[in-house]
Structures are given as C-alpha cells and as structure tokens.
PDB file of C-alpha atoms in Angstrom:
ATOM      1  CA  PRO A   1     -23.554 -62.038   0.636  1.00 95.00           C
ATOM      2  CA  PHE A   2     -25.673 -63.311   3.499  1.00 92.00           C
ATOM      3  CA  ASP A   3     -28.706 -63.867   1.265  1.00 93.00           C
ATOM      4  CA  ASP A   4     -26.860 -65.554  -1.626  1.00 95.00           C
ATOM      5  CA  ALA A   5     -27.582 -69.187  -2.496  1.00 93.00           C
ATOM      6  CA  SER A   6     -23.871 -70.010  -2.137  1.00 94.00           C
ATOM      7  CA  TYR A   7     -23.728 -68.741   1.458  1.00 97.00           C
ATOM      8  CA  PRO A   8     -23.073 -71.668   3.849  1.00 96.00           C
ATOM      9  CA  PRO A   9     -26.340 -72.741   5.538  1.00 95.00           C
ATOM     10  CA  SER A  10     -24.435 -73.770   8.660  1.00 95.00           C
ATOM     11  CA  LEU A  11     -23.481 -70.143   9.349  1.00 97.00           C
ATOM     12  CA  LEU A  12     -27.046 -68.871   9.171  1.00 94.00           C
ATOM     13  CA  ASN A  13     -27.773 -70.220  12.647  1.00 91.00           C
ATOM     14  CA  ILE A  14     -24.731 -68.937  14.537  1.00 95.00           C
ATOM     15  CA  TYR A  15     -24.573 -65.762  16.596  1.00 93.00           C
ATOM     16  CA  ASP A  16     -23.362 -62.802  14.503  1.00 94.00           C
ATOM     17  CA  PRO A  17     -22.975 -64.553  11.128  1.00 96.00           C
ATOM     18  CA  PRO A  18     -20.753 -62.708   8.626  1.00 97.00           C
ATOM     19  CA  VAL A  19     -22.780 -60.383   6.418  1.00 96.00           C
ATOM     20  CA  LEU A  20     -20.317 -60.959   3.576  1.00 97.00           C
ATOM     21  CA  LEU A  21     -17.832 -63.725   2.823  1.00 97.00           C
ATOM     22  CA  TYR A  22     -14.928 -63.410   0.411  1.00 98.00           C
ATOM     23  CA  ALA A  23     -14.191 -66.757  -1.200  1.00 97.00           C
ATOM     24  CA  ALA A  24     -11.561 -68.174  -3.559  1.00 98.00           C
ATOM     25  CA  GLY A  25     -11.670 -71.751  -4.810  1.00 98.00           C
ATOM     26  CA  ASP A  26     -14.417 -74.360  -4.820  1.00 97.00           C
ATOM     27  CA  VAL A  27     -17.394 -72.489  -3.329  1.00 97.00           C
ATOM     28  CA  SER A  28     -19.551 -75.625  -3.494  1.00 97.00           C
ATOM     29  CA  LEU A  29     -17.691 -76.894  -0.409  1.00 97.00           C
ATOM     30  CA  LEU A  30     -19.679 -74.392   1.653  1.00 97.00           C
ATOM     31  CA  GLN A  31     -22.741 -76.574   1.075  1.00 95.00           C
ATOM     32  CA  ASN A  32     -21.136 -79.761   2.435  1.00 93.00           C
ATOM     33  CA  GLU A  33     -22.977 -80.727   5.611  1.00 92.00           C
ATOM     34  CA  LEU A  34     -20.194 -83.133   6.603  1.00 96.00           C
ATOM     35  CA  SER A  35     -17.444 -80.702   7.612  1.00 98.00           C
ATOM     36  CA  PHE A  36     -15.190 -80.998  10.647  1.00 98.00           C
ATOM     37  CA  CYS A  37     -12.740 -78.530  12.185  1.00 98.00           C
ATOM     38  CA  ILE A  38      -9.218 -79.384  13.342  1.00 98.00           C
ATOM     39  CA  VAL A  39      -7.206 -76.675  15.130  1.00 98.00           C
ATOM     40  CA  GLY A  40      -4.362 -76.327  17.583  1.00 97.00           C
ATOM     41  CA  SER A  41      -1.016 -74.843  18.473  1.00 95.00           C
ATOM     42  CA  ARG A  42       1.184 -72.892  16.073  1.00 94.00           C
ATOM     43  CA  HIS A  43       4.182 -74.520  17.779  1.00 94.00           C
ATOM     44  CA  PRO A  44       3.146 -78.167  18.145  1.00 95.00           C
ATOM     45  CA  SER A  45       5.188 -81.216  19.007  1.00 95.00           C
ATOM     46  CA  GLU A  46       5.835 -83.964  16.477  1.00 96.00           C
ATOM     47  CA  TYR A  47       3.113 -85.931  18.276  1.00 96.00           C
ATOM     48  CA  GLY A  48       0.583 -83.183  17.626  1.00 96.00           C
ATOM     49  CA  ILE A  49       1.517 -82.801  13.966  1.00 97.00           C
ATOM     50  CA  THR A  50       1.392 -86.559  13.364  1.00 97.00           C
ATOM     51  CA  ALA A  51      -1.984 -86.901  15.078  1.00 97.00           C
ATOM     52  CA  ALA A  52      -3.519 -83.925  13.256  1.00 98.00           C
ATOM     53  CA  SER A  53      -2.304 -85.153   9.892  1.00 98.00           C
ATOM     54  CA  ALA A  54      -3.450 -88.747  10.449  1.00 98.00           C
ATOM     55  CA  VAL A  55      -6.930 -87.837  11.718  1.00 98.00           C
ATOM     56  CA  SER A  56      -7.403 -85.300   8.928  1.00 98.00           C
ATOM     57  CA  SER A  57      -6.398 -87.816   6.239  1.00 98.00           C
ATOM     58  CA  GLN A  58      -8.673 -90.525   7.598  1.00 98.00           C
ATOM     59  CA  LEU A  59     -11.669 -88.199   7.861  1.00 98.00           C
ATOM     60  CA  ALA A  60     -11.059 -86.750   4.388  1.00 98.00           C
ATOM     61  CA  GLN A  61     -10.933 -90.240   2.902  1.00 97.00           C
ATOM     62  CA  CYS A  62     -14.446 -90.775   4.275  1.00 97.00           C
ATOM     63  CA  GLY A  63     -15.769 -87.659   2.542  1.00 96.00           C
ATOM     64  CA  VAL A  64     -15.425 -85.205   5.418  1.00 98.00           C
ATOM     65  CA  THR A  65     -14.360 -81.664   4.477  1.00 98.00           C
ATOM     66  CA  ILE A  66     -11.585 -80.523   6.823  1.00 98.00           C
ATOM     67  CA  VAL A  67     -11.910 -76.968   8.114  1.00 98.00           C
ATOM     68  CA  SER A  68      -8.969 -75.142   9.687  1.00 98.00           C
ATOM     69  CA  GLY A  69      -7.398 -71.724  10.060  1.00 97.00           C
ATOM     70  CA  LEU A  70      -4.422 -71.688   7.642  1.00 97.00           C
ATOM     71  CA  ALA A  71      -1.919 -71.033  10.444  1.00 95.00           C
ATOM     72  CA  VAL A  72       1.427 -72.777  10.730  1.00 95.00           C
ATOM     73  CA  GLY A  73       1.564 -75.802  13.002  1.00 96.00           C
ATOM     74  CA  ILE A  74      -1.552 -77.911  13.624  1.00 97.00           C
ATOM     75  CA  ASP A  75      -3.704 -76.016  11.108  1.00 97.00           C
ATOM     76  CA  SER A  76      -1.211 -76.660   8.318  1.00 98.00           C
ATOM     77  CA  ALA A  77      -0.936 -80.334   9.272  1.00 98.00           C
ATOM     78  CA  ALA A  78      -4.731 -80.656   9.096  1.00 98.00           C
ATOM     79  CA  HIS A  79      -4.963 -79.021   5.662  1.00 98.00           C
ATOM     80  CA  LYS A  80      -2.055 -81.080   4.324  1.00 98.00           C
ATOM     81  CA  GLY A  81      -3.518 -84.301   5.715  1.00 98.00           C
ATOM     82  CA  ALA A  82      -6.693 -83.767   3.691  1.00 98.00           C
ATOM     83  CA  LEU A  83      -4.874 -82.747   0.532  1.00 98.00           C
ATOM     84  CA  ARG A  84      -2.510 -85.725   0.727  1.00 98.00           C
ATOM     85  CA  VAL A  85      -5.407 -88.139   0.187  1.00 98.00           C
ATOM     86  CA  ARG A  86      -7.077 -85.874  -2.402  1.00 97.00           C
ATOM     87  CA  GLY A  87      -9.693 -84.840   0.110  1.00 98.00           C
ATOM     88  CA  LYS A  88     -11.362 -81.465   0.497  1.00 98.00           C
ATOM     89  CA  THR A  89     -10.377 -78.683   2.863  1.00 98.00           C
ATOM     90  CA  ILE A  90     -11.534 -75.155   3.712  1.00 98.00           C
ATOM     91  CA  GLY A  91      -9.168 -72.538   5.099  1.00 98.00           C
ATOM     92  CA  VAL A  92     -10.702 -69.679   7.082  1.00 98.00           C
ATOM     93  CA  ALA A  93      -8.344 -66.712   7.022  1.00 98.00           C
ATOM     94  CA  GLY A  94      -7.852 -64.142   9.758  1.00 97.00           C
ATOM     95  CA  CYS A  95      -6.985 -61.481   7.192  1.00 97.00           C
ATOM     96  CA  GLY A  96      -7.966 -60.438   3.686  1.00 97.00           C
ATOM     97  CA  LEU A  97      -7.493 -62.974   0.905  1.00 97.00           C
ATOM     98  CA  ALA A  98      -5.001 -60.711  -0.892  1.00 96.00           C
ATOM     99  CA  VAL A  99      -2.649 -60.649   2.122  1.00 96.00           C
ATOM    100  CA  ASP A 100       0.324 -63.032   2.227  1.00 93.00           C
ATOM    101  CA  TYR A 101      -0.158 -64.357   5.759  1.00 93.00           C
ATOM    102  CA  PRO A 102       1.445 -66.335   7.168  1.00 89.00           C
ATOM    103  CA  SER A 103       4.222 -65.846   4.612  1.00 86.00           C
ATOM    104  CA  GLY A 104       5.604 -69.348   5.229  1.00 84.00           C
ATOM    105  CA  ASN A 105       2.313 -70.897   4.057  1.00 91.00           C
ATOM    106  CA  LYS A 106       2.174 -69.414   0.564  1.00 93.00           C
ATOM    107  CA  ALA A 107       2.626 -72.783  -1.180  1.00 95.00           C
ATOM    108  CA  LEU A 108      -0.045 -74.408   0.982  1.00 97.00           C
ATOM    109  CA  ARG A 109      -2.517 -71.598   0.315  1.00 96.00           C
ATOM    110  CA  LYS A 110      -1.933 -71.981  -3.417  1.00 96.00           C
ATOM    111  CA  GLU A 111      -2.628 -75.713  -3.229  1.00 97.00           C
ATOM    112  CA  ILE A 112      -5.807 -75.130  -1.232  1.00 98.00           C
ATOM    113  CA  LEU A 113      -6.977 -72.557  -3.778  1.00 96.00           C
ATOM    114  CA  ASN A 114      -6.491 -75.138  -6.542  1.00 97.00           C
ATOM    115  CA  LYS A 115      -8.083 -78.074  -4.724  1.00 97.00           C
ATOM    116  CA  GLY A 116     -10.224 -76.625  -1.960  1.00 98.00           C
ATOM    117  CA  LEU A 117     -11.466 -73.256  -0.727  1.00 98.00           C
ATOM    118  CA  ILE A 118     -10.253 -70.250   1.264  1.00 98.00           C
ATOM    119  CA  ILE A 119     -12.741 -67.811   2.788  1.00 98.00           C
ATOM    120  CA  SER A 120     -12.603 -64.682   4.917  1.00 98.00           C
ATOM    121  CA  GLU A 121     -15.042 -62.143   6.280  1.00 98.00           C
ATOM    122  CA  PHE A 122     -12.376 -59.433   6.096  1.00 98.00           C
ATOM    123  CA  PRO A 123     -11.837 -57.065   3.133  1.00 97.00           C
ATOM    124  CA  LEU A 124      -9.275 -58.281   0.611  1.00 97.00           C
ATOM    125  CA  ASP A 125      -6.391 -56.071   1.782  1.00 97.00           C
ATOM    126  CA  MET A 126      -6.985 -56.206   5.545  1.00 97.00           C
ATOM    127  CA  ASN A 127      -3.855 -57.191   7.426  1.00 97.00           C
ATOM    128  CA  ALA A 128      -3.711 -59.976  10.003  1.00 95.00           C
ATOM    129  CA  LEU A 129      -4.610 -57.931  13.086  1.00 95.00           C
ATOM    130  CA  ALA A 130      -4.542 -59.684  16.452  1.00 93.00           C
ATOM    131  CA  GLY A 131      -8.243 -59.089  17.053  1.00 94.00           C
ATOM    132  CA  ASN A 132      -9.222 -60.734  13.776  1.00 96.00           C
ATOM    133  CA  PHE A 133      -8.392 -64.263  14.876  1.00 96.00           C
ATOM    134  CA  PRO A 134     -10.733 -64.672  17.871  1.00 95.00           C
ATOM    135  CA  GLN A 135     -13.493 -63.171  15.691  1.00 96.00           C
ATOM    136  CA  ARG A 136     -12.624 -65.571  12.848  1.00 97.00           C
ATOM    137  CA  ASN A 137     -12.865 -68.614  15.136  1.00 97.00           C
ATOM    138  CA  ARG A 138     -16.673 -68.516  15.325  1.00 98.00           C
ATOM    139  CA  ILE A 139     -16.684 -69.244  11.566  1.00 98.00           C
ATOM    140  CA  LEU A 140     -14.365 -72.247  11.993  1.00 98.00           C
ATOM    141  CA  SER A 141     -16.756 -73.872  14.441  1.00 98.00           C
ATOM    142  CA  GLY A 142     -19.867 -72.579  12.687  1.00 98.00           C
ATOM    143  CA  LEU A 143     -18.992 -74.337   9.437  1.00 98.00           C
ATOM    144  CA  SER A 144     -18.382 -77.639  11.204  1.00 98.00           C
ATOM    145  CA  LEU A 145     -20.270 -80.462  12.902  1.00 97.00           C
ATOM    146  CA  GLY A 146     -17.607 -80.462  15.590  1.00 98.00           C
ATOM    147  CA  VAL A 147     -14.154 -79.226  16.546  1.00 98.00           C
ATOM    148  CA  ALA A 148     -11.040 -81.198  17.468  1.00 98.00           C
ATOM    149  CA  VAL A 149      -8.279 -79.408  19.373  1.00 98.00           C
ATOM    150  CA  MET A 150      -5.083 -81.372  18.760  1.00 96.00           C
ATOM    151  CA  GLU A 151      -2.610 -79.481  20.942  1.00 95.00           C
ATOM    152  CA  ALA A 152      -3.146 -76.210  22.770  1.00 94.00           C
ATOM    153  CA  GLY A 153      -1.641 -74.367  25.677  1.00 92.00           C
ATOM    154  CA  ALA A 154      -3.759 -72.919  28.444  1.00 89.00           C
ATOM    155  CA  ARG A 155      -4.076 -69.575  26.600  1.00 88.00           C
ATOM    156  CA  SER A 156      -4.263 -70.892  23.040  1.00 91.00           C
ATOM    157  CA  GLY A 157      -6.637 -69.327  20.527  1.00 93.00           C
ATOM    158  CA  ALA A 158      -7.781 -72.850  19.654  1.00 95.00           C
ATOM    159  CA  LEU A 159      -9.626 -72.901  22.983  1.00 96.00           C
ATOM    160  CA  ILE A 160     -11.675 -69.931  21.764  1.00 97.00           C
ATOM    161  CA  THR A 161     -12.783 -72.064  18.815  1.00 97.00           C
ATOM    162  CA  ALA A 162     -13.771 -74.818  21.257  1.00 98.00           C
ATOM    163  CA  ARG A 163     -15.741 -72.310  23.328  1.00 97.00           C
ATOM    164  CA  TYR A 164     -17.605 -71.097  20.243  1.00 98.00           C
ATOM    165  CA  ALA A 165     -18.334 -74.719  19.323  1.00 98.00           C
ATOM    166  CA  ARG A 166     -19.956 -75.313  22.705  1.00 97.00           C
ATOM    167  CA  GLU A 167     -21.988 -72.117  22.402  1.00 97.00           C
ATOM    168  CA  GLN A 168     -23.163 -73.335  18.986  1.00 97.00           C
ATOM    169  CA  ASN A 169     -24.055 -76.775  20.419  1.00 96.00           C
ATOM    170  CA  LYS A 170     -21.300 -78.463  18.419  1.00 96.00           C
ATOM    171  CA  ASP A 171     -19.201 -81.428  19.558  1.00 97.00           C
ATOM    172  CA  VAL A 172     -15.758 -80.748  21.026  1.00 98.00           C
ATOM    173  CA  PHE A 173     -12.959 -83.322  20.881  1.00 98.00           C
ATOM    174  CA  ALA A 174      -9.481 -83.009  22.369  1.00 98.00           C
ATOM    175  CA  LEU A 175      -6.274 -84.971  21.898  1.00 97.00           C
ATOM    176  CA  PRO A 176      -4.933 -86.114  25.288  1.00 97.00           C
ATOM    177  CA  GLY A 177      -1.307 -85.230  25.896  1.00 95.00           C
ATOM    178  CA  ASN A 178       1.621 -85.492  28.234  1.00 92.00           C
ATOM    179  CA  ILE A 179       0.888 -83.539  31.424  1.00 92.00           C
ATOM    180  CA  THR A 180       4.454 -82.176  31.393  1.00 92.00           C
ATOM    181  CA  ASN A 181       3.968 -80.643  27.929  1.00 91.00           C
ATOM    182  CA  PRO A 182       2.639 -77.058  28.169  1.00 91.00           C
ATOM    183  CA  ASN A 183       1.032 -77.519  24.740  1.00 90.00           C
ATOM    184  CA  SER A 184      -1.239 -80.185  26.200  1.00 94.00           C
ATOM    185  CA  GLY A 185      -2.439 -78.052  29.099  1.00 95.00           C
ATOM    186  CA  GLY A 186      -5.407 -76.674  27.189  1.00 96.00           C
ATOM    187  CA  THR A 187      -6.467 -79.951  25.602  1.00 97.00           C
ATOM    188  CA  ASN A 188      -6.220 -81.904  28.847  1.00 97.00           C
ATOM    189  CA  GLU A 189      -8.309 -79.224  30.520  1.00 96.00           C
ATOM    190  CA  LEU A 190     -10.932 -79.511  27.779  1.00 97.00           C
ATOM    191  CA  ILE A 191     -11.152 -83.243  28.469  1.00 97.00           C
ATOM    192  CA  ALA A 192     -11.503 -82.584  32.193  1.00 97.00           C
ATOM    193  CA  ASP A 193     -14.375 -80.205  31.344  1.00 96.00           C
ATOM    194  CA  GLY A 194     -16.207 -82.841  29.323  1.00 97.00           C
ATOM    195  CA  ALA A 195     -14.735 -82.796  25.814  1.00 97.00           C
ATOM    196  CA  GLU A 196     -14.668 -86.104  23.945  1.00 97.00           C
ATOM    197  CA  VAL A 197     -11.298 -87.849  24.085  1.00 97.00           C
ATOM    198  CA  LEU A 198      -9.868 -88.043  20.574  1.00 97.00           C
ATOM    199  CA  LEU A 199      -8.050 -91.355  20.257  1.00 94.00           C
ATOM    200  CA  SER A 200      -8.624 -91.898  16.525  1.00 94.00           C
ATOM    201  CA  ALA A 201     -10.611 -90.687  13.526  1.00 96.00           C
ATOM    202  CA  GLU A 202     -13.146 -93.392  14.359  1.00 95.00           C
ATOM    203  CA  ALA A 203     -14.068 -91.445  17.491  1.00 92.00           C
ATOM    204  CA  VAL A 204     -15.284 -88.642  15.228  1.00 95.00           C
ATOM    205  CA  LEU A 205     -16.857 -90.824  12.534  1.00 95.00           C
ATOM    206  CA  THR A 206     -18.989 -92.756  15.018  1.00 92.00           C
ATOM    207  CA  GLU A 207     -20.602 -89.479  16.113  1.00 89.00           C
ATOM    208  CA  TYR A 208     -21.886 -88.771  12.600  1.00 87.00           C
TER     209      TYR A 208
END
C-alpha cells in the first residue's frame, strides 16, 4: 500500500502514484535510489537488441537496477542484459501478476522472479488491456533516475515513457539510429527535441 514502508519513495512524488502495488520477488529493490529505465520497440533490429543488452549489462555491473516493461524486444534485452551479469532488474507489468503475458516471456519472468522483482498496479487476474500500458509507463519512469529509449517508431509506447520522464523532471536518453529505419524515427526525434545522445553506458553513468 501507498503508506507501507516498502513502497518505493521515488513514486511518492509523481503525479497519480499507484495506491497499491502488487509485488513478487525482491521487494528491497524498490528502495534502490540508483535505478534506470531502458525501453523500446517490441520489434527491434539486431542493432537495438545489442545496444540495449550491452548498456544494461554495463550499468548493472556498476550497481544500477535496470527497470523495464517485460515486453518482447528491447525490454527483454534490457532485463536479460542485467541478469547475465548477475545484476538486478525490475519488471513493471501492464497486467496482473497472475496473467501469462506476453506468453513468450514466461521463462524470463520466472528468472526475474527468482533474481529480481516484478510489480504491477493492476489486480492479479487483470488481462493485458491496451489502455494499461500507457498508464503503466508513468511507473517505469517514476522508479528511475532517467529513461533510455533504445529504438522506437514515431508512435511507439516507449515515447510515452519518455514524455512521463520529462514531466517528472527525469533525464531522457535516446539511441541514435539509421534515418531509413522506421524504428529509429522516434528516437531520432527525441534527440532533435533535446534528449541526451546515448552512445555508451558511460553517458548514463557520468550523469549520476
């Protein structure tokens, strides 16, 4: 609950904080002040996957908790990058914790439950409704010092997370991409609008 000692302090200052969080795994991760969010396309290029995994691993090795949204694509690469180096990661679900979504990520969710944490503001059996994900994104950014968008099209939900981050006065980073790749349209636009260019994990670490 909102007034519980385990409730993440970083969410207390965002607009419309969840009144209740369902959590499974290592709840102590909610108290880590050094958390960073990595999000992006569900259908990324190999470039995007490689970059997300590498940055996540390097940050996790430095003690940063990686926050992402459990989706296939960039989110999965971010979670796996942290787990590969025995780092910590938090998955923020867009459905209830008892729902098998996305079904292709069952093994990853199990590993996160054993070594990290999964949270949701939605009741345990709530399905993954389309409207849940934009609502969920304010928690992704709220838990984190900043947000990195690795690959995103012009209408990607990852851009909603970046918008929330800016509203919450958090840093926004974006991976530059090929201008002919539709998946880089959103990230290149973020850079044009003032986001930090993400060239390496060091670009994030030097901020904090």
